[in-house]
mmCIF file of C-alpha atoms in Angstrom:
data_model
loop_
_atom_site.group_PDB
_atom_site.id
_atom_site.type_symbol
_atom_site.label_atom_id
_atom_site.label_comp_id
_atom_site.label_asym_id
_atom_site.label_seq_id
_atom_site.Cartn_x
_atom_site.Cartn_y
_atom_site.Cartn_z
ATOM 1 C CA MET X 1005 19.879 -157.471 -53.313
ATOM 2 C CA GLU X 1006 17.265 -159.507 -51.790
ATOM 3 C CA CYS X 1007 13.945 -158.032 -50.494
ATOM 4 C CA VAL X 1008 12.184 -159.641 -47.513
ATOM 5 C CA ALA X 1009 9.514 -158.514 -45.290
ATOM 6 C CA ALA X 1010 11.460 -159.061 -41.984
ATOM 7 C CA VAL X 1011 14.943 -159.349 -41.024
ATOM 8 C CA VAL X 1012 15.861 -160.820 -37.190
ATOM 9 C CA ILE X 1013 19.208 -160.284 -36.445
ATOM 10 C CA GLY X 1014 20.464 -162.911 -33.918
ATOM 11 C CA ALA X 1015 19.351 -166.561 -33.697
ATOM 12 C CA GLY X 1016 19.047 -166.980 -30.129
ATOM 13 C CA VAL X 1017 16.217 -168.404 -28.354
ATOM 14 C CA VAL X 1018 14.353 -165.051 -28.543
ATOM 15 C CA GLY X 1019 15.681 -164.003 -32.028
ATOM 16 C CA LEU X 1020 14.512 -167.638 -33.045
ATOM 17 C CA ALA X 1021 11.110 -167.482 -31.221
ATOM 18 C CA CYS X 1022 10.328 -163.908 -32.913
ATOM 19 C CA ALA X 1023 11.150 -165.339 -36.391
ATOM 20 C CA ARG X 1024 8.633 -168.126 -35.461
ATOM 21 C CA ALA X 1025 6.244 -165.721 -34.477
ATOM 22 C CA LEU X 1026 6.531 -163.414 -37.542
ATOM 23 C CA ALA X 1027 6.611 -166.374 -39.902
ATOM 24 C CA ARG X 1028 3.630 -167.754 -38.732
ATOM 25 C CA ARG X 1029 1.820 -164.455 -39.263
ATOM 26 C CA GLY X 1030 2.662 -164.989 -42.804
ATOM 27 C CA ILE X 1031 5.811 -162.288 -42.830
ATOM 28 C CA GLU X 1032 8.775 -163.548 -45.251
ATOM 29 C CA THR X 1033 11.303 -163.442 -42.908
ATOM 30 C CA VAL X 1034 15.224 -163.895 -42.715
ATOM 31 C CA ILE X 1035 17.364 -164.483 -39.592
ATOM 32 C CA LEU X 1036 20.871 -163.279 -39.636
ATOM 33 C CA GLU X 1037 23.356 -164.894 -37.240
ATOM 34 C CA ARG X 1038 27.206 -164.224 -37.121
ATOM 35 C CA ASN X 1039 28.172 -167.458 -35.504
ATOM 36 C CA ASP X 1040 28.363 -170.958 -37.295
ATOM 37 C CA THR X 1041 25.278 -172.397 -35.265
ATOM 38 C CA PHE X 1042 22.193 -170.731 -33.595
ATOM 39 C CA GLY X 1043 22.002 -170.246 -30.077
ATOM 40 C CA SER X 1044 25.671 -170.443 -28.980
ATOM 41 C CA GLU X 1045 25.846 -167.243 -26.915
ATOM 42 C CA THR X 1046 23.466 -166.244 -24.071
ATOM 43 C CA SER X 1047 20.989 -168.835 -24.955
ATOM 44 C CA ALA X 1048 23.708 -171.636 -24.602
ATOM 45 C CA ARG X 1049 25.215 -170.454 -21.546
ATOM 46 C CA ASN X 1050 22.406 -169.999 -18.534
ATOM 47 C CA SER X 1051 20.911 -172.105 -16.004
ATOM 48 C CA GLU X 1052 18.269 -173.976 -18.141
ATOM 49 C CA VAL X 1053 15.551 -172.704 -15.595
ATOM 50 C CA ILE X 1054 11.714 -172.089 -16.367
ATOM 51 C CA HIS X 1055 11.520 -169.267 -14.007
ATOM 52 C CA ALA X 1056 8.043 -168.762 -11.954
ATOM 53 C CA GLY X 1057 8.163 -165.026 -12.489
ATOM 54 C CA LEU X 1058 8.371 -163.833 -8.526
ATOM 55 C CA TYR X 1059 11.490 -161.671 -8.576
ATOM 56 C CA TYR X 1060 10.575 -158.824 -10.601
ATOM 57 C CA PRO X 1061 8.583 -155.365 -10.079
ATOM 58 C CA THR X 1062 4.954 -155.689 -10.970
ATOM 59 C CA GLY X 1063 4.053 -153.909 -13.837
ATOM 60 C CA SER X 1064 7.432 -154.545 -15.411
ATOM 61 C CA LEU X 1065 7.975 -156.467 -18.802
ATOM 62 C CA LYS X 1066 10.252 -159.063 -16.808
ATOM 63 C CA ALA X 1067 7.157 -159.702 -14.511
ATOM 64 C CA ALA X 1068 4.082 -159.985 -17.389
ATOM 65 C CA LEU X 1069 6.334 -161.750 -20.019
ATOM 66 C CA CYS X 1070 7.955 -164.228 -17.449
ATOM 67 C CA VAL X 1071 4.484 -165.269 -16.094
ATOM 68 C CA ALA X 1072 2.984 -165.554 -19.628
ATOM 69 C CA GLY X 1073 6.019 -166.909 -20.706
ATOM 70 C CA ARG X 1074 6.317 -169.683 -18.267
ATOM 71 C CA GLN X 1075 2.624 -170.759 -18.810
ATOM 72 C CA THR X 1076 3.109 -170.951 -22.681
ATOM 73 C CA LEU X 1077 6.409 -172.589 -22.637
ATOM 74 C CA TYR X 1078 5.266 -175.443 -20.196
ATOM 75 C CA GLY X 1079 2.495 -176.219 -23.141
ATOM 76 C CA PHE X 1080 4.576 -175.832 -25.983
ATOM 77 C CA CYS X 1081 7.067 -178.319 -24.596
ATOM 78 C CA ALA X 1082 4.263 -180.697 -23.578
ATOM 79 C CA THR X 1083 2.929 -180.590 -27.384
ATOM 80 C CA HIS X 1084 6.403 -180.555 -28.959
ATOM 81 C CA GLY X 1085 7.921 -183.511 -27.056
ATOM 82 C CA ILE X 1086 10.724 -181.124 -25.273
ATOM 83 C CA SER X 1087 12.393 -182.611 -22.620
ATOM 84 C CA HIS X 1088 11.772 -180.638 -19.140
ATOM 85 C CA ARG X 1089 10.880 -181.227 -15.726
ATOM 86 C CA ARG X 1090 8.517 -178.772 -13.571
ATOM 87 C CA CYS X 1091 10.921 -179.977 -10.399
ATOM 88 C CA GLY X 1092 10.422 -176.778 -8.150
ATOM 89 C CA LYS X 1093 12.908 -175.046 -6.339
ATOM 90 C CA LEU X 1094 13.526 -173.483 -2.634
ATOM 91 C CA ILE X 1095 14.416 -170.169 -1.946
ATOM 92 C CA VAL X 1096 16.088 -169.817 1.434
ATOM 93 C CA ALA X 1097 16.987 -167.780 4.266
ATOM 94 C CA THR X 1098 19.830 -168.673 6.129
ATOM 95 C CA SER X 1099 19.354 -166.561 8.935
ATOM 96 C CA ALA X 1100 16.355 -165.299 11.037
ATOM 97 C CA ALA X 1101 17.560 -161.856 9.691
ATOM 98 C CA GLN X 1102 16.489 -162.855 6.193
ATOM 99 C CA GLU X 1103 13.222 -164.233 6.500
ATOM 100 C CA ASP X 1104 11.379 -161.159 6.160
ATOM 101 C CA ARG X 1105 12.999 -160.879 2.769
ATOM 102 C CA LEU X 1106 11.156 -164.448 1.779
ATOM 103 C CA VAL X 1107 7.921 -162.891 3.206
ATOM 104 C CA ALA X 1108 8.413 -159.675 0.548
ATOM 105 C CA LEU X 1109 9.028 -162.281 -2.052
ATOM 106 C CA GLN X 1110 6.196 -164.190 -1.781
ATOM 107 C CA GLN X 1111 4.136 -161.275 -1.584
ATOM 108 C CA GLN X 1112 5.814 -159.678 -4.865
ATOM 109 C CA GLY X 1113 5.244 -163.293 -6.676
ATOM 110 C CA ARG X 1114 1.357 -163.009 -5.655
ATOM 111 C CA LEU X 1115 1.131 -159.468 -7.310
ATOM 112 C CA ASN X 1116 2.785 -160.663 -10.236
ATOM 113 C CA GLY X 1117 0.223 -163.936 -10.847
ATOM 114 C CA VAL X 1118 2.435 -166.438 -8.998
ATOM 115 C CA ASP X 1119 -0.425 -168.001 -6.850
ATOM 116 C CA ASP X 1120 1.582 -171.414 -5.677
ATOM 117 C CA LEU X 1121 4.291 -169.901 -3.711
ATOM 118 C CA ARG X 1122 4.426 -171.253 -0.071
ATOM 119 C CA LEU X 1123 6.304 -170.289 2.775
ATOM 120 C CA LEU X 1124 8.048 -173.366 5.032
ATOM 121 C CA SER X 1125 9.797 -173.442 8.013
ATOM 122 C CA ALA X 1126 13.227 -174.921 8.445
ATOM 123 C CA ALA X 1127 11.820 -178.524 9.556
ATOM 124 C CA GLU X 1128 9.394 -178.572 6.581
ATOM 125 C CA ALA X 1129 12.112 -177.618 3.884
ATOM 126 C CA ARG X 1130 14.332 -180.303 5.351
ATOM 127 C CA THR X 1131 11.483 -182.720 5.127
ATOM 128 C CA LEU X 1132 11.398 -181.843 1.179
ATOM 129 C CA GLU X 1133 15.506 -181.634 1.212
ATOM 130 C CA PRO X 1134 17.467 -183.206 4.153
ATOM 131 C CA ALA X 1135 20.756 -181.841 3.197
ATOM 132 C CA LEU X 1136 19.514 -178.123 3.174
ATOM 133 C CA ALA X 1137 20.565 -175.616 6.036
ATOM 134 C CA CYS X 1138 18.102 -172.874 6.587
ATOM 135 C CA SER X 1139 15.836 -171.021 8.792
ATOM 136 C CA ALA X 1140 12.987 -171.003 6.226
ATOM 137 C CA ALA X 1141 12.594 -171.335 2.646
ATOM 138 C CA LEU X 1142 9.909 -170.305 -0.084
ATOM 139 C CA LEU X 1143 8.642 -173.362 -2.098
ATOM 140 C CA SER X 1144 8.134 -172.551 -5.908
ATOM 141 C CA PRO X 1145 6.182 -175.234 -7.170
ATOM 142 C CA SER X 1146 6.102 -174.078 -10.763
ATOM 143 C CA THR X 1147 9.755 -173.383 -11.297
ATOM 144 C CA GLY X 1148 11.455 -175.955 -13.683
ATOM 145 C CA ILE X 1149 14.396 -176.867 -15.934
ATOM 146 C CA ILE X 1150 14.339 -177.545 -19.608
ATOM 147 C CA ASP X 1151 16.931 -178.797 -22.548
ATOM 148 C CA SER X 1152 17.000 -175.086 -24.139
ATOM 149 C CA ARG X 1153 18.753 -176.693 -27.295
ATOM 150 C CA ALA X 1154 15.741 -178.523 -27.974
ATOM 151 C CA LEU X 1155 13.458 -175.957 -27.318
ATOM 152 C CA MET X 1156 15.605 -173.972 -30.079
ATOM 153 C CA LEU X 1157 15.607 -176.609 -32.471
ATOM 154 C CA ALA X 1158 11.761 -176.667 -32.250
ATOM 155 C CA LEU X 1159 11.555 -173.093 -32.735
ATOM 156 C CA LEU X 1160 13.793 -172.775 -35.838
ATOM 157 C CA GLY X 1161 11.861 -175.864 -37.198
ATOM 158 C CA GLU X 1162 8.477 -174.237 -36.904
ATOM 159 C CA ALA X 1163 9.927 -170.895 -38.266
ATOM 160 C CA GLU X 1164 11.393 -172.621 -41.392
ATOM 161 C CA ARG X 1165 8.075 -174.600 -41.940
ATOM 162 C CA ALA X 1166 6.254 -171.132 -41.832
ATOM 163 C CA GLY X 1167 8.790 -169.844 -44.448
ATOM 164 C CA ALA X 1168 11.618 -168.325 -42.608
ATOM 165 C CA TRP X 1169 15.098 -169.099 -42.990
ATOM 166 C CA LEU X 1170 18.209 -168.635 -41.282
ATOM 167 C CA ALA X 1171 21.757 -167.405 -42.905
ATOM 168 C CA LEU X 1172 24.728 -168.599 -40.503
ATOM 169 C CA ARG X 1173 28.133 -167.024 -40.575
ATOM 170 C CA SER X 1174 26.407 -163.651 -41.584
ATOM 171 C CA PRO X 1175 27.179 -161.245 -39.315
ATOM 172 C CA LEU X 1176 25.884 -157.625 -40.000
ATOM 173 C CA SER X 1177 28.556 -155.330 -41.428
ATOM 174 C CA SER X 1178 26.329 -152.300 -41.826
ATOM 175 C CA GLY X 1179 22.713 -150.954 -42.152
ATOM 176 C CA ALA X 1180 20.790 -147.858 -43.009
ATOM 177 C CA ILE X 1181 17.492 -146.633 -42.174
ATOM 178 C CA GLU X 1182 15.522 -145.144 -45.296
ATOM 179 C CA THR X 1183 12.234 -143.703 -46.024
ATOM 180 C CA ARG X 1184 10.555 -146.859 -46.905
ATOM 181 C CA GLY X 1185 12.473 -149.182 -44.839
ATOM 182 C CA PHE X 1186 16.028 -150.779 -43.843
ATOM 183 C CA ILE X 1187 19.086 -151.955 -46.282
ATOM 184 C CA LEU X 1188 21.102 -154.338 -44.539
ATOM 185 C CA GLU X 1189 24.276 -155.962 -45.477
ATOM 186 C CA SER X 1190 26.200 -158.809 -43.856
ATOM 187 C CA ALA X 1191 29.751 -159.448 -44.079
ATOM 188 C CA GLY X 1192 29.422 -163.531 -44.201
ATOM 189 C CA SER X 1193 31.188 -165.426 -47.306
ATOM 190 C CA ASP X 1194 27.512 -164.962 -49.174
ATOM 191 C CA GLY X 1195 28.036 -161.119 -48.793
ATOM 192 C CA LEU X 1196 24.236 -160.813 -48.322
ATOM 193 C CA ARG X 1197 22.446 -157.380 -48.982
ATOM 194 C CA PHE X 1198 18.875 -157.134 -47.927
ATOM 195 C CA ALA X 1199 15.857 -154.631 -48.398
ATOM 196 C CA SER X 1200 13.347 -154.885 -45.601
ATOM 197 C CA THR X 1201 10.743 -153.263 -44.290
ATOM 198 C CA MET X 1202 10.983 -154.652 -40.895
ATOM 199 C CA VAL X 1203 13.968 -155.348 -38.556
ATOM 200 C CA ILE X 1204 14.027 -156.889 -35.230
ATOM 201 C CA ASN X 1205 17.268 -156.513 -33.198
ATOM 202 C CA ALA X 1206 17.530 -159.465 -31.060
ATOM 203 C CA ALA X 1207 21.419 -159.700 -30.920
ATOM 204 C CA GLY X 1208 21.588 -160.232 -27.158
ATOM 205 C CA LEU X 1209 24.992 -159.084 -25.796
ATOM 206 C CA TRP X 1210 25.125 -156.734 -28.864
ATOM 207 C CA ALA X 1211 22.470 -155.333 -29.403
ATOM 208 C CA PRO X 1212 23.103 -151.943 -28.596
ATOM 209 C CA GLU X 1213 26.545 -151.740 -30.923
ATOM 210 C CA VAL X 1214 23.637 -153.431 -33.539
ATOM 211 C CA ALA X 1215 21.340 -150.453 -33.384
ATOM 212 C CA ALA X 1216 24.188 -148.067 -33.197
ATOM 213 C CA SER X 1217 25.436 -149.510 -36.446
ATOM 214 C CA LEU X 1218 21.943 -148.600 -38.469
ATOM 215 C CA ALA X 1219 22.868 -145.236 -40.049
ATOM 216 C CA GLY X 1220 20.351 -142.990 -39.117
ATOM 217 C CA PHE X 1221 19.484 -144.171 -35.578
ATOM 218 C CA PRO X 1222 19.318 -141.499 -32.778
ATOM 219 C CA ALA X 1223 22.230 -142.232 -30.844
ATOM 220 C CA ALA X 1224 20.593 -140.733 -27.519
ATOM 221 C CA LEU X 1225 18.279 -143.829 -27.598
ATOM 222 C CA LEU X 1226 21.021 -145.943 -27.132
ATOM 223 C CA PRO X 1227 21.388 -147.600 -23.637
ATOM 224 C CA VAL X 1228 24.479 -148.203 -22.101
ATOM 225 C CA SER X 1229 25.688 -151.412 -22.543
ATOM 226 C CA HIS X 1230 26.911 -153.677 -19.342
ATOM 227 C CA HIS X 1231 28.396 -157.399 -19.545
ATOM 228 C CA ALA X 1232 28.181 -159.326 -16.348
ATOM 229 C CA LYS X 1233 29.944 -162.575 -16.206
ATOM 230 C CA GLY X 1234 28.451 -165.663 -14.729
ATOM 231 C CA ASN X 1235 30.832 -168.534 -13.929
ATOM 232 C CA TYR X 1236 29.366 -172.049 -13.388
ATOM 233 C CA TYR X 1237 30.964 -174.846 -11.380
ATOM 234 C CA ALA X 1238 29.936 -178.397 -11.377
ATOM 235 C CA LEU X 1239 29.479 -180.974 -8.528
ATOM 236 C CA GLY X 1240 31.520 -184.356 -8.680
ATOM 237 C CA GLY X 1241 29.167 -187.029 -7.795
ATOM 238 C CA CYS X 1242 25.591 -187.330 -7.164
ATOM 239 C CA SER X 1243 23.561 -184.548 -5.887
ATOM 240 C CA PRO X 1244 22.020 -184.252 -2.798
ATOM 241 C CA PHE X 1245 18.726 -182.297 -3.993
ATOM 242 C CA SER X 1246 16.063 -183.016 -5.835
ATOM 243 C CA ARG X 1247 14.839 -179.349 -6.567
ATOM 244 C CA LEU X 1248 16.972 -176.308 -7.195
ATOM 245 C CA ILE X 1249 18.179 -174.286 -4.313
ATOM 246 C CA TYR X 1250 18.684 -170.508 -4.489
ATOM 247 C CA PRO X 1251 19.756 -167.866 -2.012
ATOM 248 C CA LEU X 1252 18.087 -164.629 -1.648
ATOM 249 C CA PRO X 1253 18.885 -162.566 -4.600
ATOM 250 C CA GLU X 1254 21.892 -160.091 -4.618
ATOM 251 C CA ASN X 1255 22.833 -157.308 -6.656
ATOM 252 C CA GLY X 1256 23.071 -158.244 -10.430
ATOM 253 C CA GLY X 1257 21.799 -161.694 -10.156
ATOM 254 C CA LEU X 1258 19.813 -164.336 -8.169
ATOM 255 C CA GLY X 1259 22.852 -165.347 -6.020
ATOM 256 C CA VAL X 1260 25.063 -168.720 -6.476
ATOM 257 C CA HIS X 1261 22.494 -171.273 -6.713
ATOM 258 C CA LEU X 1262 22.129 -175.148 -7.253
ATOM 259 C CA THR X 1263 20.741 -176.038 -10.266
ATOM 260 C CA LEU X 1264 19.985 -179.532 -12.165
ATOM 261 C CA ASP X 1265 20.159 -180.897 -15.864
ATOM 262 C CA LEU X 1266 17.754 -183.210 -16.933
ATOM 263 C CA GLY X 1267 20.185 -185.947 -15.942
ATOM 264 C CA GLY X 1268 20.212 -185.179 -12.619
ATOM 265 C CA GLN X 1269 23.830 -183.512 -12.551
ATOM 266 C CA ALA X 1270 24.020 -180.329 -10.001
ATOM 267 C CA ARG X 1271 26.083 -177.456 -11.116
ATOM 268 C CA PHE X 1272 26.304 -174.498 -8.892
ATOM 269 C CA GLY X 1273 26.188 -170.473 -10.103
ATOM 270 C CA PRO X 1274 26.080 -168.365 -11.768
ATOM 271 C CA ASP X 1275 28.168 -165.692 -9.832
ATOM 272 C CA VAL X 1276 28.513 -162.019 -11.002
ATOM 273 C CA GLU X 1277 31.523 -160.828 -12.176
ATOM 274 C CA TRP X 1278 31.045 -157.150 -13.955
ATOM 275 C CA LEU X 1279 33.132 -156.923 -17.375
ATOM 276 C CA PRO X 1280 34.874 -153.576 -18.391
ATOM 277 C CA PRO X 1281 32.276 -151.928 -20.719
ATOM 278 C CA PRO X 1282 32.678 -152.512 -24.369
ATOM 279 C CA THR X 1283 34.954 -150.125 -25.707
ATOM 280 C CA PRO X 1284 34.114 -148.394 -29.306
ATOM 281 C CA GLY X 1285 35.604 -150.510 -32.186
ATOM 282 C CA GLN X 1286 35.624 -153.434 -29.859
ATOM 283 C CA PRO X 1287 34.878 -156.616 -32.222
ATOM 284 C CA ILE X 1288 31.443 -158.252 -31.824
ATOM 285 C CA GLY X 1289 31.904 -161.407 -30.286
ATOM 286 C CA SER X 1290 35.357 -160.720 -28.598
ATOM 287 C CA LEU X 1291 34.479 -162.070 -24.813
ATOM 288 C CA ASP X 1292 36.224 -164.669 -22.719
ATOM 289 C CA TYR X 1293 34.140 -167.260 -21.453
ATOM 290 C CA ARG X 1294 36.804 -169.162 -19.791
ATOM 291 C CA VAL X 1295 36.037 -169.810 -15.897
ATOM 292 C CA ASP X 1296 38.551 -168.962 -13.591
ATOM 293 C CA PRO X 1297 39.378 -172.115 -11.102
ATOM 294 C CA THR X 1298 40.650 -169.499 -8.515
ATOM 295 C CA ARG X 1299 36.958 -168.468 -8.224
ATOM 296 C CA ALA X 1300 36.143 -172.200 -6.540
ATOM 297 C CA GLY X 1301 36.773 -170.962 -3.099
ATOM 298 C CA ALA X 1302 34.459 -168.110 -3.123
ATOM 299 C CA PHE X 1303 31.811 -170.605 -4.381
ATOM 300 C CA ALA X 1304 32.436 -172.949 -1.874
ATOM 301 C CA ALA X 1305 31.867 -170.376 0.732
ATOM 302 C CA GLU X 1306 28.586 -169.385 -0.663
ATOM 303 C CA ILE X 1307 27.142 -172.664 -1.080
ATOM 304 C CA ARG X 1308 28.283 -174.007 2.387
ATOM 305 C CA ARG X 1309 25.653 -171.403 3.548
ATOM 306 C CA TYR X 1310 22.685 -173.485 2.863
ATOM 307 C CA TRP X 1311 24.825 -176.951 2.112
ATOM 308 C CA PRO X 1312 27.110 -177.311 4.815
ATOM 309 C CA GLY X 1313 28.302 -180.631 3.781
ATOM 310 C CA LEU X 1314 29.579 -179.719 0.486
ATOM 311 C CA PRO X 1315 32.803 -182.090 0.161
ATOM 312 C CA THR X 1316 36.166 -180.364 -0.020
ATOM 313 C CA ALA X 1317 37.349 -180.472 -3.708
ATOM 314 C CA ALA X 1318 33.978 -181.466 -5.071
ATOM 315 C CA LEU X 1319 33.602 -178.323 -7.432
ATOM 316 C CA ALA X 1320 35.122 -178.092 -10.946
ATOM 317 C CA PRO X 1321 34.870 -175.532 -13.440
ATOM 318 C CA ALA X 1322 32.250 -175.869 -15.792
ATOM 319 C CA TYR X 1323 31.242 -173.057 -18.218
ATOM 320 C CA ALA X 1324 30.347 -169.558 -18.245
ATOM 321 C CA GLY X 1325 27.604 -166.975 -19.567
ATOM 322 C CA ILE X 1326 27.502 -163.247 -19.880
ATOM 323 C CA ARG X 1327 24.375 -161.430 -19.154
ATOM 324 C CA PRO X 1328 23.416 -158.439 -21.548
ATOM 325 C CA LYS X 1329 22.653 -156.024 -18.849
ATOM 326 C CA ILE X 1330 21.498 -152.097 -19.695
ATOM 327 C CA ALA X 1331 21.884 -151.540 -15.627
ATOM 328 C CA GLY X 1332 25.279 -151.087 -14.139
ATOM 329 C CA CYS X 1333 26.544 -152.714 -11.100
ATOM 330 C CA SER X 1334 25.343 -149.632 -8.632
ATOM 331 C CA ASP X 1335 21.999 -149.085 -10.750
ATOM 332 C CA PRO X 1336 18.850 -150.930 -9.774
ATOM 333 C CA PRO X 1337 17.906 -153.891 -11.693
ATOM 334 C CA GLY X 1338 16.981 -153.223 -15.201
ATOM 335 C CA ASP X 1339 13.551 -154.252 -17.110
ATOM 336 C CA PHE X 1340 13.673 -155.422 -20.483
ATOM 337 C CA LEU X 1341 13.732 -152.847 -23.257
ATOM 338 C CA ILE X 1342 11.687 -153.560 -25.974
ATOM 339 C CA GLN X 1343 11.905 -150.570 -28.250
ATOM 340 C CA GLY X 1344 9.554 -149.848 -31.111
ATOM 341 C CA PRO X 1345 8.365 -146.795 -33.031
ATOM 342 C CA ALA X 1346 6.523 -145.472 -30.312
ATOM 343 C CA GLN X 1347 9.790 -144.990 -28.539
ATOM 344 C CA HIS X 1348 11.767 -144.046 -31.426
ATOM 345 C CA GLY X 1349 9.668 -143.190 -34.318
ATOM 346 C CA ILE X 1350 11.327 -145.547 -36.648
ATOM 347 C CA PRO X 1351 8.682 -147.602 -38.459
ATOM 348 C CA GLY X 1352 9.427 -151.219 -38.773
ATOM 349 C CA LEU X 1353 12.489 -151.269 -36.259
ATOM 350 C CA ILE X 1354 12.159 -153.240 -32.971
ATOM 351 C CA ASN X 1355 15.246 -153.151 -30.778
ATOM 352 C CA LEU X 1356 15.377 -155.953 -27.624
ATOM 353 C CA PHE X 1357 17.832 -154.462 -25.272
ATOM 354 C CA GLY X 1358 18.713 -156.063 -22.017
ATOM 355 C CA ILE X 1359 16.990 -159.467 -22.562
ATOM 356 C CA GLU X 1360 18.896 -161.295 -19.735
ATOM 357 C CA SER X 1361 17.253 -163.745 -17.359
ATOM 358 C CA PRO X 1362 14.117 -164.559 -17.391
ATOM 359 C CA GLY X 1363 14.478 -164.204 -21.122
ATOM 360 C CA LEU X 1364 14.764 -168.118 -22.012
ATOM 361 C CA THR X 1365 11.349 -168.279 -19.858
ATOM 362 C CA ALA X 1366 9.437 -165.518 -21.100
ATOM 363 C CA SER X 1367 11.198 -166.047 -25.038
ATOM 364 C CA LEU X 1368 7.545 -167.110 -26.468
ATOM 365 C CA ALA X 1369 5.625 -163.914 -24.677
ATOM 366 C CA ILE X 1370 8.433 -161.784 -25.642
ATOM 367 C CA ALA X 1371 8.006 -162.850 -29.698
ATOM 368 C CA ASP X 1372 4.404 -162.325 -29.680
ATOM 369 C CA TYR X 1373 4.617 -159.145 -27.921
ATOM 370 C CA VAL X 1374 6.977 -158.231 -30.823
ATOM 371 C CA ALA X 1375 5.183 -159.686 -33.500
ATOM 372 C CA ASP X 1376 2.012 -157.442 -32.233
ATOM 373 C CA ILE X 1377 4.299 -154.397 -32.168
ATOM 374 C CA ALA X 1378 5.401 -155.411 -35.849
ATOM 375 C CA THR X 1379 2.036 -155.677 -37.002
ATOM 376 C CA GLU X 1380 0.178 -152.726 -35.686
ATOM 377 C CA ARG X 1381 -1.347 -150.619 -38.260
#
């Protein structure tokens, strides 16, 4: 049995950032990842957007960690040569009835510390993006895009240089909370078994199930897990926009928006497709990421609200991601739930629940927050 100071469960962007933060503080850290590579679930299946931080309730973890994380992330990209672009985005009202919501978003952003938002008239918005149809827009200059895999490679590299190591194909099979720490077993081919004094549950979609598998964890403190699939479609041909274009947010997501990759290719999504709740005993990882091509018609209808010029049959299924939610379709939007000893009374255990968007943007700030909790005395 290996004895290590900390085990991070999950090698997505947040897990890798947490491992880096712990290792850089001199804490011997192992990362357990059930897949054959890092960052292959939520971290690889998103819009790769660096969010400004304007959507979230003031005082929430999402607001605070997104704003702090965005600033830190741009700096990290600059110093580590990670491809990114501060391209900006327009959030659009497509009717006069929606314009008050743009004003409310601007006010919310200011309360969160996002001080560069600017309301634009329809004419001002079309000066920036001539193909756009709207009655007004909110410009967010500090929104950007990033190469998420390059980010994760940099995080892993720094974690490993600080002494952490990554165990791939090592799903957690069982765990127990003991008086002086934790005993964890992996079902991988190497049959790893660890004794540790610290466990960071960064398992994303499966974080509630991982916490439930730790013998001794109080079931009453487990959040209900909800999975919301988001489908993406790619645009054939050149993008008519140089900025990201977002409608007003909807229940469960930010609406079917236009995003760009670093090569300038446009894609649309994600929509919100609520999946059946995970069932007891369901194998971790048994999810369907296929994009249903019949959803293209609904996508086109949403897109034409702000881009009437979308050509017929210009959309092709691209990929899908699944959001790890802890609020259901009829609930108000949920916050990040970072559950440490102050919440559950178990020294050394930190559960990261509901780390959906803006988790990528906030990843470095989340990691510092977690490391601060982990090293409190």
